[in-house]
Amino acid sequence: MKVTRLASAAAIASALVLPAALPSAAAPPSDRPLPPGLAKQDTLRWSAADDFYIGTAVAGGGHHVSQSYPAPFFNDQQYREVLASEFSSISAENQMKWEFIHPQRGRYRFAETDAIVEFAQENGQVVRGHTLLWHSQNPEWLEEGDFSDQELRAILKDHITTVVSRYAGQIQQWDVANEIFDSEGTLRTEENIWIRELGPGIIADAFRWAHEADPEAKLFFNDYGVEANNAKSDAYYEVIQKYLAQGVPVHGFAVQGHLSMRYGFPAGLEANLQRFDDLGLETAVTEIDVRMDLPIGADPTAAQLEKQANYYQRALEACLGVEGCNSFTIWGFVDKYSWVPVFFEGQGAATVMWNDFTRKPAYYALQSSLVK
Ligand code: XIL
């Protein structure tokens, strides 16, 4: 998925305006707040075991910038309440990507990420950092810059050191390397600027630099299309074994889980996660959504909703079945802010809540698996 979109200055400015009336979520009495009037089993985070993190992406940046609504995380109070009450882990959907956090050479834009990390702390949530080395959503100054290899290496090291150390101790898992292989399991030697210019050895360096900057954070490979045992997940299986043998600080393998109902549920997800677990790694589902064919303006049918619920539930059950899979993140929780209709024409309704935040069958399917 090659996704490059630069935010307009006006959109960035409007994203930064915090309406005075918007209170931050109330400080929790314990590290896991229970919103007033809700019983424990009423939200996903309270349905989950204490050591299992149920997460979502925090809407902002990327495709949101070109939509008609104001930046959700800063402006939609109901969104913030659901974000706080339902989830124990949050991921930056776009706010930690290069084009967003490092818009000019040597100039970082931390405001949104600071706000996300602060929100997580106020609400007893952990944070997933996303992402440090990727072929997509890089700023123009980087992609079009005419840098020597030495300069590029220094730029990457500076970026990783600066961003990771700023949030050291506050990020549970970092997606250090995102989508480095294509569907054949071949390294993206052309698309990925770092691998193209500096060779594959730069990937191990990225993990080493991240580890130096935050020795506590768990460092992950993350990709889509690796749910099943296939050429792409095999490529990760090999490179990870090599890195572990060399002492490169790799701690986790994550499947994104952008699923489409046009295809069957990925076969053998649990067994695939298990083989990485057997290497001593943590595993995670980091970006699940389940999209369906949906003509504009149409509602999903009951059968579509049931099938969607089944996909979400099977993915969660696969993760729950693997000892070291403790983090399951849905890529947005409400349809109106989902990236899916913007990127996949004719498809939509991929999240677990309707636009008014009422719950779809997929929500209840997840909840019922979590309470088990
Ligand atoms: C998506 C975001 O959801 C959009 O807002 C943005 O416009 C494009 O990127 N794989 C990833 C995520 O690792 O970062 C992508 O997120 C979805 C695919």
GROMACS .gro file of C-alpha atoms and ligand atoms in nm:
model
  390
    1MET     CA    1   0.000   0.000   0.000
    2LYS     CA    2   0.178   0.312  -0.116
    3VAL     CA    3   0.014   0.597   0.066
    4THR     CA    4   0.166   0.939   0.045
    5ARG     CA    5  -0.033   1.244   0.134
    6LEU     CA    6   0.093   1.573   0.265
    7ALA     CA    7  -0.120   1.771   0.506
    8SER     CA    8  -0.200   2.127   0.405
    9ALA     CA    9  -0.077   2.398   0.640
   10ALA     CA   10  -0.436   2.507   0.706
   11ALA     CA   11  -0.543   2.157   0.797
   12ILE     CA   12  -0.247   2.120   1.030
   13ALA     CA   13  -0.329   2.450   1.196
   14SER     CA   14  -0.693   2.353   1.246
   15ALA     CA   15  -0.587   2.017   1.388
   16LEU     CA   16  -0.386   2.197   1.652
   17VAL     CA   17  -0.671   2.412   1.782
   18LEU     CA   18  -0.813   2.264   2.098
   19PRO     CA   19  -1.159   2.396   2.176
   20ALA     CA   20  -1.168   2.537   2.527
   21ALA     CA   21  -1.480   2.334   2.607
   22LEU     CA   22  -1.306   2.004   2.550
   23PRO     CA   23  -1.195   1.859   2.881
   24SER     CA   24  -0.931   1.590   2.869
   25ALA     CA   25  -1.067   1.258   2.988
   26ALA     CA   26  -1.097   1.256   3.366
   27ALA     CA   27  -0.801   1.120   3.559
   28PRO     CA   28  -0.873   0.759   3.648
   29PRO     CA   29  -0.892   0.639   4.008
   30SER     CA   30  -0.687   0.333   3.912
   31ASP     CA   31  -0.478   0.272   3.605
   32ARG     CA   32  -0.784   0.137   3.427
   33PRO     CA   33  -1.072   0.381   3.454
   34LEU     CA   34  -1.429   0.263   3.461
   35PRO     CA   35  -1.657   0.524   3.307
   36PRO     CA   36  -1.955   0.616   3.525
   37GLY     CA   37  -2.259   0.399   3.476
   38LEU     CA   38  -2.075   0.119   3.301
   39ALA     CA   39  -2.034  -0.232   3.430
   40LYS     CA   40  -1.701  -0.401   3.380
   41GLN     CA   41  -1.815  -0.616   3.091
   42ASP     CA   42  -1.961  -0.316   2.912
   43THR     CA   43  -1.644  -0.208   2.736
   44LEU     CA   44  -1.381  -0.400   2.546
   45ARG     CA   45  -1.095  -0.308   2.777
   46TRP     CA   46  -1.286  -0.420   3.081
   47SER     CA   47  -1.386  -0.743   2.913
   48ALA     CA   48  -1.021  -0.830   2.849
   49ALA     CA   49  -0.781  -0.997   3.089
   50ASP     CA   50  -0.548  -0.755   3.269
   51ASP     CA   51  -0.246  -0.856   3.066
   52PHE     CA   52  -0.421  -0.839   2.729
   53TYR     CA   53  -0.426  -0.506   2.547
   54ILE     CA   54  -0.716  -0.418   2.323
   55GLY     CA   55  -0.622  -0.121   2.109
   56THR     CA   56  -0.723   0.117   1.836
   57ALA     CA   57  -0.567   0.377   1.609
   58VAL     CA   58  -0.606   0.743   1.710
   59ALA     CA   59  -0.770   0.922   1.415
   60GLY     CA   60  -0.569   1.212   1.277
   61GLY     CA   61  -0.338   1.308   0.991
   62GLY     CA   62  -0.323   1.100   0.670
   63HIS     CA   63  -0.657   1.071   0.493
   64HIS     CA   64  -0.840   1.259   0.770
   65VAL     CA   65  -0.682   1.584   0.660
   66SER     CA   66  -0.871   1.582   0.329
   67GLN     CA   67  -1.208   1.498   0.486
   68SER     CA   68  -1.481   1.747   0.571
   69TYR     CA   69  -1.483   1.682   0.946
   70PRO     CA   70  -1.250   1.853   1.195
   71ALA     CA   71  -0.958   1.650   1.333
   72PRO     CA   72  -1.136   1.378   1.534
   73PHE     CA   73  -0.894   1.334   1.823
   74PHE     CA   74  -0.892   1.704   1.907
   75ASN     CA   75  -1.251   1.796   1.829
   76ASP     CA   76  -1.490   1.508   1.875
   77GLN     CA   77  -1.567   1.476   2.245
   78GLN     CA   78  -1.773   1.162   2.205
   79TYR     CA   79  -1.491   1.007   2.005
   80ARG     CA   80  -1.249   1.081   2.287
   81GLU     CA   81  -1.478   0.931   2.547
   82VAL     CA   82  -1.517   0.608   2.355
   83LEU     CA   83  -1.142   0.602   2.286
   84ALA     CA   84  -1.076   0.625   2.660
   85SER     CA   85  -1.343   0.388   2.782
   86GLU     CA   86  -1.311   0.106   2.528
   87PHE     CA   87  -0.937   0.066   2.473
   88SER     CA   88  -0.631  -0.012   2.681
   89SER     CA   89  -0.382   0.054   2.399
   90ILE     CA   90  -0.370   0.332   2.141
   91SER     CA   91  -0.164   0.366   1.823
   92ALA     CA   92  -0.085   0.680   1.629
   93GLU     CA   93  -0.268   0.632   1.299
   94ASN     CA   94  -0.046   0.887   1.121
   95GLN     CA   95   0.095   1.123   1.382
   96MET     CA   96   0.429   0.946   1.427
   97LYS     CA   97   0.490   0.884   1.058
   98TRP     CA   98   0.779   1.070   0.901
   99GLU     CA   99   0.573   1.311   0.690
  100PHE     CA  100   0.380   1.413   0.997
  101ILE     CA  101   0.635   1.422   1.278
  102HIS     CA  102   0.937   1.531   1.072
  103PRO     CA  103   0.791   1.766   0.807
  104GLN     CA  104   1.114   1.956   0.742
  105ARG     CA  105   1.473   1.848   0.775
  106GLY     CA  106   1.569   1.869   1.142
  107ARG     CA  107   1.232   2.018   1.241
  108TYR     CA  108   1.004   1.792   1.438
  109ARG     CA  109   0.637   1.837   1.507
  110PHE     CA  110   0.562   1.665   1.835
  111ALA     CA  111   0.241   1.837   1.945
  112GLU     CA  112  -0.001   1.567   1.834
  113THR     CA  113   0.210   1.276   1.953
  114ASP     CA  114   0.265   1.449   2.286
  115ALA     CA  115  -0.114   1.484   2.316
  116ILE     CA  116  -0.167   1.117   2.233
  117VAL     CA  117   0.088   0.999   2.488
  118GLU     CA  118  -0.059   1.230   2.750
  119PHE     CA  119  -0.411   1.107   2.676
  120ALA     CA  120  -0.290   0.750   2.718
  121GLN     CA  121  -0.136   0.829   3.053
  122GLU     CA  122  -0.447   1.002   3.179
  123ASN     CA  123  -0.652   0.702   3.080
  124GLY     CA  124  -0.427   0.418   3.187
  125GLN     CA  125  -0.349   0.312   2.831
  126VAL     CA  126  -0.031   0.190   2.668
  127VAL     CA  127   0.087   0.329   2.335
  128ARG     CA  128   0.208   0.161   2.015
  129GLY     CA  129   0.456   0.369   1.816
  130HIS     CA  130   0.413   0.358   1.438
  131THR     CA  131   0.653   0.375   1.250
  132LEU     CA  132   1.026   0.445   1.201
  133LEU     CA  133   1.135   0.289   0.873
  134TRP     CA  134   0.882   0.265   0.590
  135HIS     CA  135   0.859   0.323   0.216
  136SER     CA  136   0.541   0.528   0.244
  137GLN     CA  137   0.426   0.861   0.392
  138ASN     CA  138   0.775   1.004   0.391
  139PRO     CA  139   0.818   1.381   0.354
  140GLU     CA  140   0.917   1.525   0.020
  141TRP     CA  141   1.237   1.678   0.159
  142LEU     CA  142   1.351   1.324   0.235
  143GLU     CA  143   1.230   1.140  -0.076
  144GLU     CA  144   1.340   1.414  -0.316
  145GLY     CA  145   1.651   1.525  -0.127
  146ASP     CA  146   1.987   1.462  -0.284
  147PHE     CA  147   2.167   1.317   0.015
  148SER     CA  148   2.490   1.122   0.030
  149ASP     CA  149   2.471   0.777   0.190
  150GLN     CA  150   2.649   0.914   0.493
  151GLU     CA  151   2.396   1.196   0.529
  152LEU     CA  152   2.098   0.964   0.486
  153ARG     CA  153   2.230   0.730   0.751
  154ALA     CA  154   2.276   1.021   0.990
  155ILE     CA  155   1.925   1.147   0.911
  156LEU     CA  156   1.770   0.811   0.996
  157LYS     CA  157   1.975   0.769   1.311
  158ASP     CA  158   1.889   1.119   1.426
  159HIS     CA  159   1.518   1.065   1.358
  160ILE     CA  160   1.500   0.733   1.542
  161THR     CA  161   1.706   0.859   1.834
  162THR     CA  162   1.509   1.182   1.866
  163VAL     CA  163   1.161   1.034   1.836
  164VAL     CA  164   1.216   0.716   2.036
  165SER     CA  165   1.405   0.882   2.320
  166ARG     CA  166   1.144   1.158   2.354
  167TYR     CA  167   0.885   0.894   2.447
  168ALA     CA  168   1.119   0.647   2.616
  169GLY     CA  169   0.937   0.450   2.883
  170GLN     CA  170   0.602   0.560   2.741
  171ILE     CA  171   0.573   0.345   2.433
  172GLN     CA  172   0.505  -0.022   2.488
  173GLN     CA  173   0.572  -0.143   2.133
  174TRP     CA  174   0.736   0.027   1.836
  175ASP     CA  175   0.676  -0.076   1.476
  176VAL     CA  176   1.039  -0.017   1.386
  177ALA     CA  177   1.022  -0.156   1.033
  178ASN     CA  178   0.694  -0.142   0.842
  179GLU     CA  179   0.616  -0.333   0.521
  180ILE     CA  180   0.973  -0.405   0.413
  181PHE     CA  181   0.875  -0.700   0.192
  182ASP     CA  182   0.648  -0.718  -0.112
  183SER     CA  183   0.392  -0.994  -0.161
  184GLU     CA  184   0.655  -1.228  -0.305
  185GLY     CA  185   0.864  -1.194   0.008
  186THR     CA  186   1.123  -0.981  -0.172
  187LEU     CA  187   1.272  -0.680   0.004
  188ARG     CA  188   1.136  -0.350  -0.127
  189THR     CA  189   1.475  -0.247  -0.258
  190GLU     CA  190   1.331   0.015  -0.494
  191GLU     CA  191   1.037   0.164  -0.305
  192ASN     CA  192   1.202   0.187   0.036
  193ILE     CA  193   1.449   0.475   0.031
  194TRP     CA  194   1.655   0.337   0.319
  195ILE     CA  195   1.702  -0.010   0.174
  196ARG     CA  196   1.755   0.129  -0.176
  197GLU     CA  197   2.021   0.379  -0.079
  198LEU     CA  198   2.185   0.213   0.220
  199GLY     CA  199   2.130  -0.161   0.165
  200PRO     CA  200   1.939  -0.411   0.380
  201GLY     CA  201   2.184  -0.378   0.671
  202ILE     CA  202   2.012  -0.052   0.761
  203ILE     CA  203   1.713  -0.247   0.896
  204ALA     CA  204   1.918  -0.404   1.176
  205ASP     CA  205   2.069  -0.064   1.250
  206ALA     CA  206   1.721   0.084   1.288
  207PHE     CA  207   1.640  -0.178   1.551
  208ARG     CA  208   1.973  -0.114   1.729
  209TRP     CA  209   1.922   0.263   1.736
  210ALA     CA  210   1.565   0.227   1.862
  211HIS     CA  211   1.680  -0.010   2.135
  212GLU     CA  212   1.953   0.229   2.247
  213ALA     CA  213   1.700   0.513   2.265
  214ASP     CA  214   1.444   0.311   2.465
  215PRO     CA  215   1.569  -0.021   2.604
  216GLU     CA  216   1.224  -0.098   2.748
  217ALA     CA  217   1.021  -0.071   2.430
  218LYS     CA  218   0.942  -0.391   2.244
  219LEU     CA  219   1.059  -0.358   1.885
  220PHE     CA  220   0.846  -0.502   1.606
  221PHE     CA  221   0.833  -0.586   1.239
  222ASN     CA  222   0.484  -0.503   1.108
  223ASP     CA  223   0.319  -0.585   0.775
  224TYR     CA  224  -0.003  -0.666   0.591
  225GLY     CA  225  -0.066  -0.987   0.399
  226VAL     CA  226   0.137  -1.187   0.652
  227GLU     CA  227  -0.157  -1.334   0.841
  228ALA     CA  228  -0.119  -1.670   0.668
  229ASN     CA  229   0.188  -1.883   0.628
  230ASN     CA  230   0.299  -1.758   0.286
  231ALA     CA  231   0.600  -1.627   0.095
  232LYS     CA  232   0.586  -1.293   0.271
  233SER     CA  233   0.554  -1.426   0.626
  234ASP     CA  234   0.826  -1.683   0.542
  235ALA     CA  235   1.055  -1.396   0.451
  236TYR     CA  236   0.999  -1.244   0.797
  237TYR     CA  237   1.048  -1.582   0.960
  238GLU     CA  238   1.387  -1.609   0.797
  239VAL     CA  239   1.511  -1.257   0.852
  240ILE     CA  240   1.402  -1.263   1.216
  241GLN     CA  241   1.587  -1.588   1.284
  242LYS     CA  242   1.896  -1.438   1.127
  243TYR     CA  243   1.867  -1.122   1.336
  244LEU     CA  244   1.809  -1.313   1.658
  245ALA     CA  245   2.120  -1.521   1.589
  246GLN     CA  246   2.316  -1.199   1.538
  247GLY     CA  247   2.181  -1.042   1.857
  248VAL     CA  248   1.982  -0.769   1.679
  249PRO     CA  249   1.719  -0.642   1.927
  250VAL     CA  250   1.399  -0.766   1.758
  251HIS     CA  251   1.121  -0.849   2.001
  252GLY     CA  252   0.806  -0.888   1.800
  253PHE     CA  253   0.630  -0.974   1.478
  254ALA     CA  254   0.297  -0.811   1.402
  255VAL     CA  255   0.030  -0.882   1.146
  256GLN     CA  256  -0.167  -0.573   1.049
  257GLY     CA  257  -0.485  -0.758   0.957
  258HIS     CA  258  -0.642  -0.537   0.694
  259LEU     CA  259  -0.890  -0.800   0.583
  260SER     CA  260  -1.140  -0.798   0.299
  261MET     CA  261  -1.452  -1.010   0.288
  262ARG     CA  262  -1.384  -1.062  -0.083
  263TYR     CA  263  -1.136  -1.323   0.031
  264GLY     CA  264  -1.164  -1.606   0.278
  265PHE     CA  265  -1.037  -1.556   0.631
  266PRO     CA  266  -0.658  -1.602   0.619
  267ALA     CA  267  -0.586  -1.969   0.674
  268GLY     CA  268  -0.370  -2.071   0.967
  269LEU     CA  269  -0.338  -1.732   1.137
  270GLU     CA  270  -0.291  -1.886   1.480
  271ALA     CA  271  -0.031  -2.138   1.360
  272ASN     CA  272   0.153  -1.860   1.181
  273LEU     CA  273   0.164  -1.643   1.495
  274GLN     CA  274   0.267  -1.950   1.690
  275ARG     CA  275   0.576  -2.013   1.480
  276PHE     CA  276   0.701  -1.662   1.561
  277ASP     CA  277   0.607  -1.714   1.925
  278ASP     CA  278   0.817  -2.031   1.918
  279LEU     CA  279   1.117  -1.816   1.825
  280GLY     CA  280   1.068  -1.637   2.157
  281LEU     CA  281   0.903  -1.331   2.005
  282GLU     CA  282   0.596  -1.139   2.106
  283THR     CA  283   0.327  -1.125   1.840
  284ALA     CA  284   0.042  -0.880   1.786
  285VAL     CA  285  -0.246  -0.791   1.560
  286THR     CA  286  -0.190  -0.421   1.501
  287GLU     CA  287  -0.431  -0.278   1.244
  288ILE     CA  288  -0.729  -0.500   1.193
  289ASP     CA  289  -1.030  -0.390   0.996
  290VAL     CA  290  -1.268  -0.601   0.788
  291ARG     CA  291  -1.396  -0.430   0.477
  292MET     CA  292  -1.691  -0.531   0.263
  293ASP     CA  293  -1.831  -0.436  -0.076
  294LEU     CA  294  -2.071  -0.152  -0.020
  295PRO     CA  295  -2.221   0.075  -0.282
  296ILE     CA  296  -2.211   0.439  -0.170
  297GLY     CA  297  -2.506   0.515   0.058
  298ALA     CA  298  -2.596   0.149   0.107
  299ASP     CA  299  -2.611  -0.027   0.442
  300PRO     CA  300  -2.446  -0.361   0.509
  301THR     CA  301  -2.680  -0.658   0.505
  302ALA     CA  302  -2.731  -0.876   0.810
  303ALA     CA  303  -2.532  -1.150   0.637
  304GLN     CA  304  -2.242  -0.913   0.572
  305LEU     CA  305  -2.239  -0.800   0.933
  306GLU     CA  306  -2.237  -1.157   1.052
  307LYS     CA  307  -1.949  -1.249   0.826
  308GLN     CA  308  -1.757  -0.942   0.939
  309ALA     CA  309  -1.813  -1.032   1.303
  310ASN     CA  310  -1.685  -1.379   1.230
  311TYR     CA  311  -1.360  -1.246   1.075
  312TYR     CA  312  -1.293  -1.011   1.366
  313GLN     CA  313  -1.365  -1.283   1.616
  314ARG     CA  314  -1.149  -1.545   1.447
  315ALA     CA  315  -0.858  -1.301   1.433
  316LEU     CA  316  -0.895  -1.223   1.803
  317GLU     CA  317  -0.929  -1.589   1.896
  318ALA     CA  318  -0.612  -1.668   1.700
  319CYS     CA  319  -0.423  -1.405   1.897
  320LEU     CA  320  -0.573  -1.518   2.228
  321GLY     CA  321  -0.462  -1.872   2.144
  322VAL     CA  322  -0.094  -1.772   2.130
  323GLU     CA  323   0.087  -1.716   2.460
  324GLY     CA  324   0.288  -1.411   2.355
  325CYS     CA  325   0.013  -1.238   2.156
  326ASN     CA  326  -0.101  -0.980   2.409
  327SER     CA  327  -0.199  -0.689   2.191
  328PHE     CA  328  -0.490  -0.671   1.948
  329THR     CA  329  -0.551  -0.338   1.779
  330ILE     CA  330  -0.838  -0.239   1.552
  331TRP     CA  331  -0.755   0.028   1.291
  332GLY     CA  332  -1.016   0.278   1.399
  333PHE     CA  333  -1.340   0.189   1.572
  334VAL     CA  334  -1.605   0.401   1.401
  335ASP     CA  335  -1.691   0.384   1.031
  336LYS     CA  336  -1.708   0.758   0.973
  337TYR     CA  337  -1.335   0.799   1.040
  338SER     CA  338  -1.211   0.482   0.872
  339TRP     CA  339  -0.948   0.501   0.600
  340VAL     CA  340  -1.115   0.217   0.408
  341PRO     CA  341  -1.368   0.399   0.185
  342VAL     CA  342  -1.098   0.654   0.097
  343PHE     CA  343  -0.844   0.392  -0.012
  344PHE     CA  344  -1.061   0.103  -0.134
  345GLU     CA  345  -1.323   0.219  -0.378
  346GLY     CA  346  -1.661   0.054  -0.334
  347GLN     CA  347  -1.569  -0.094   0.005
  348GLY     CA  348  -1.647   0.024   0.354
  349ALA     CA  349  -1.818  -0.035   0.689
  350ALA     CA  350  -1.492  -0.195   0.805
  351THR     CA  351  -1.496  -0.104   1.175
  352VAL     CA  352  -1.692  -0.224   1.477
  353MET     CA  353  -1.915   0.080   1.537
  354TRP     CA  354  -2.177   0.270   1.341
  355ASN     CA  355  -2.130   0.641   1.287
  356ASP     CA  356  -2.320   0.724   1.607
  357PHE     CA  357  -2.084   0.496   1.804
  358THR     CA  358  -2.345   0.226   1.855
  359ARG     CA  359  -2.201  -0.122   1.838
  360LYS     CA  360  -2.210  -0.358   1.543
  361PRO     CA  361  -2.224  -0.736   1.566
  362ALA     CA  362  -1.843  -0.734   1.524
  363TYR     CA  363  -1.809  -0.539   1.848
  364TYR     CA  364  -2.012  -0.792   2.042
  365ALA     CA  365  -1.823  -1.079   1.882
  366LEU     CA  366  -1.493  -0.932   2.007
  367GLN     CA  367  -1.640  -0.867   2.348
  368SER     CA  368  -1.769  -1.219   2.385
  369SER     CA  369  -1.427  -1.363   2.305
  370LEU     CA  370  -1.254  -1.126   2.546
  371VAL     CA  371  -1.471  -1.216   2.845
  372LYS     CA  372  -1.416  -1.588   2.807
  373XIL     C1  373  -0.323   0.451   0.682
  373XIL     C2  374  -0.403   0.555   0.761
  373XIL     O1  375  -0.510   0.489   0.824
  373XIL     C3  376  -0.455   0.665   0.672
  373XIL     O2  377  -0.510   0.769   0.750
  373XIL     C4  378  -0.342   0.721   0.585
  373XIL     O3  379  -0.395   0.816   0.494
  373XIL     C5  380  -0.272   0.611   0.511
  373XIL     O4  381  -0.225   0.514   0.602
  373XIL     N1  382  -0.066   0.009   0.676
  373XIL     C6  383  -0.012   0.088   0.775
  373XIL     C7  384  -0.086   0.207   0.820
  373XIL     O5  385   0.093   0.054   0.830
  373XIL     O6  386   0.001   0.309   0.861
  373XIL     C8  387  -0.181   0.258   0.715
  373XIL     O7  388  -0.259   0.364   0.772
  373XIL     C9  389  -0.269   0.147   0.664
  373XIL    C10  390  -0.185   0.039   0.602
   0.00000   0.00000   0.00000
